[in-house]
CSV table of C-alpha atoms in Angstrom, one decimal:
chain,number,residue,atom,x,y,z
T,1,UNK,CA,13.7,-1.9,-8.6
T,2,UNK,CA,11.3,-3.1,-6.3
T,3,UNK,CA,10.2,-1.2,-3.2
T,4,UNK,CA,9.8,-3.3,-0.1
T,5,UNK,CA,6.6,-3.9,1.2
T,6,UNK,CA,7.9,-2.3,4.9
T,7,UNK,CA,8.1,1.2,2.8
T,8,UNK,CA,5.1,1.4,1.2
T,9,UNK,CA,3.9,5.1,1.8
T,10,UNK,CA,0.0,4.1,2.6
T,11,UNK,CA,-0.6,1.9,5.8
T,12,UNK,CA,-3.3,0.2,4.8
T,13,UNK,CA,-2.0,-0.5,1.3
T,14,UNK,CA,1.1,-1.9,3.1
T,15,UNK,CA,-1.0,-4.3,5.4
T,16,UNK,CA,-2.8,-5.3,2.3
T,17,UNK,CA,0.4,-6.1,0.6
T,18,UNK,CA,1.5,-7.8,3.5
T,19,UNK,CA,-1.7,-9.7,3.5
T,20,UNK,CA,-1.5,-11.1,0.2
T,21,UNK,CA,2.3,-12.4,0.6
T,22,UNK,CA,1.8,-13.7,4.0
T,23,UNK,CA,-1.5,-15.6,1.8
T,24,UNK,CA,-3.7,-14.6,5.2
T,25,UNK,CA,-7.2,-14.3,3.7
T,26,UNK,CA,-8.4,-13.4,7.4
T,27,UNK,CA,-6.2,-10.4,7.9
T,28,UNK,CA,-6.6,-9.4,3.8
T,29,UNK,CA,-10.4,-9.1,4.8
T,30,UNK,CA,-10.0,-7.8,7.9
T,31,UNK,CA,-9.1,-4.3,5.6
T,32,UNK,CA,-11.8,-4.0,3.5
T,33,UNK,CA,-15.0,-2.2,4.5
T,34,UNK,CA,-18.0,-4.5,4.3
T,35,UNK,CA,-19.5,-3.3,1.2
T,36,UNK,CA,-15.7,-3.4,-0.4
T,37,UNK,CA,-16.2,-3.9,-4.3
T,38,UNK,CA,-13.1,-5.0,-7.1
T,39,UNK,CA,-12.6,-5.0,-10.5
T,40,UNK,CA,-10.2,-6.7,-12.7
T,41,UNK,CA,-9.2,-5.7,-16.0
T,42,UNK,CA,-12.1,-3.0,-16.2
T,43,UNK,CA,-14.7,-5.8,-14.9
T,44,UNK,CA,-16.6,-5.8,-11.5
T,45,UNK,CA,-16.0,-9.4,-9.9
T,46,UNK,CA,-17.4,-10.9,-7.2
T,47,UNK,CA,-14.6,-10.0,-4.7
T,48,UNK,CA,-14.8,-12.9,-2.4
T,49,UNK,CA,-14.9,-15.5,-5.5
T,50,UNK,CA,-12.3,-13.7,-6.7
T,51,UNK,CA,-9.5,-13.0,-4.2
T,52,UNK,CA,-9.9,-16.9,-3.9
T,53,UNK,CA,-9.6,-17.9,-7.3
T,54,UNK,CA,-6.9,-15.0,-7.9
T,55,UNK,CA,-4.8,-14.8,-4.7
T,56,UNK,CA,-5.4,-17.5,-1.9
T,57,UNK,CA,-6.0,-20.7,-3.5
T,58,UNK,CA,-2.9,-20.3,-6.0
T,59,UNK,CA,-0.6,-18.6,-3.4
T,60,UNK,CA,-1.0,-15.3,-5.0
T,61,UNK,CA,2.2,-12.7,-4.5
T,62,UNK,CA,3.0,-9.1,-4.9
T,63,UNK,CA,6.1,-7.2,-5.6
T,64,UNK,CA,5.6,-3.6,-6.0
T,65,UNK,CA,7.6,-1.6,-8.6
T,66,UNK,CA,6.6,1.9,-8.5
T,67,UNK,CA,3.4,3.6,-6.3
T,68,UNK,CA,2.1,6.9,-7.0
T,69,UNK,CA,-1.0,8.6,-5.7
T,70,UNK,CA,0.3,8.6,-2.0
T,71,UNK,CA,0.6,4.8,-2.2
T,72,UNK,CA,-2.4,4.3,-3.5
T,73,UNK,CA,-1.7,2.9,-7.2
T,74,UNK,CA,0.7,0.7,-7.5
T,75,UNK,CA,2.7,-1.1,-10.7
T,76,UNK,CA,3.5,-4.2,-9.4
T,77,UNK,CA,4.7,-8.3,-10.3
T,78,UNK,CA,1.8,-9.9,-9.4
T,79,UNK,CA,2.6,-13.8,-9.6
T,80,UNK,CA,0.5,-16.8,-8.6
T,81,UNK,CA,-0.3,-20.3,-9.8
T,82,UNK,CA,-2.8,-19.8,-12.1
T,83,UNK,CA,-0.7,-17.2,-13.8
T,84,UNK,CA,3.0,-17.1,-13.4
T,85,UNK,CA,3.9,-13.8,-13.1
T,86,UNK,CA,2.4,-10.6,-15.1
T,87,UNK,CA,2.9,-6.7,-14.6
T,88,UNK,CA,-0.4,-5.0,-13.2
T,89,UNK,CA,-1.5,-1.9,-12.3
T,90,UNK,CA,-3.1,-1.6,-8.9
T,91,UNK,CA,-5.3,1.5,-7.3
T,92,UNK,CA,-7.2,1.5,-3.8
T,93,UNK,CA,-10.0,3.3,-2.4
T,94,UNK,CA,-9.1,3.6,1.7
T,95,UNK,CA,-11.7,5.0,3.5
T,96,UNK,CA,-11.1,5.3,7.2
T,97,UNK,CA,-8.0,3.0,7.1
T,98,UNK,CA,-9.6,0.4,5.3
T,99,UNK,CA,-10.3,-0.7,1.7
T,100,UNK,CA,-13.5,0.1,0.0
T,101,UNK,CA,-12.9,-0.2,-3.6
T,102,UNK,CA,-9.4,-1.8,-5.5
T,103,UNK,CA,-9.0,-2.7,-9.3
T,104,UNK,CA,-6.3,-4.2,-10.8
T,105,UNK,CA,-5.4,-5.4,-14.5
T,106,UNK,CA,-2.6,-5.8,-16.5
T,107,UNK,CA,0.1,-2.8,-16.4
């Protein structure tokens, strides 16, 4: 059952969310802190190179399952062009109502 973005329990997880489904790269960065770092699938990446590649260029879209850690690790169906759709795990570092950290990989 998916939970809708509107209930997600952390606020900046939700505007991140919202972010990546409304494909708004200005209002996605807009939450990270400056130094923000990623990793996919265990891997550091080069976050803006990849949040191109992975969500805004190929019309990246979320739709979370489950969230745990006070909304901070989410199970999700993460679909985009590149892709289709796959299950991934999701979990976010907030400092100070914005994102400093977030990995993701398959679920």
């Amino acid at each position: 059952m998916t939970i809708a973005t509107d209930k997600l329990s952390d606020p900046t997880v939700r505007a991140l969310v919202a972010a990546i489904n409304a494909n708004d790269r200005a209002a996605f960065l807009a939450l990270l802190t400056s130094d923000a770092t990623m990793s996919d699938d265990g891997t550091d990446r080069d976050l803006a190179e990849w949040i191109d590649r992975e969500i805004f260029s190929v019309h990246g879209h979320i739709e979370v399952q489950t969230e745990s850690a006070g909304g901070q690790a989410l199970v999700a169906d993460y679909r985009n062009d590149t892709w289709g759709e796959m299950r991934t795990a999701w979990r976010f570092t907030v400092d100070g109502g914005r994102v400093s950290r977030f990995e993701t990989g398959q679920a």
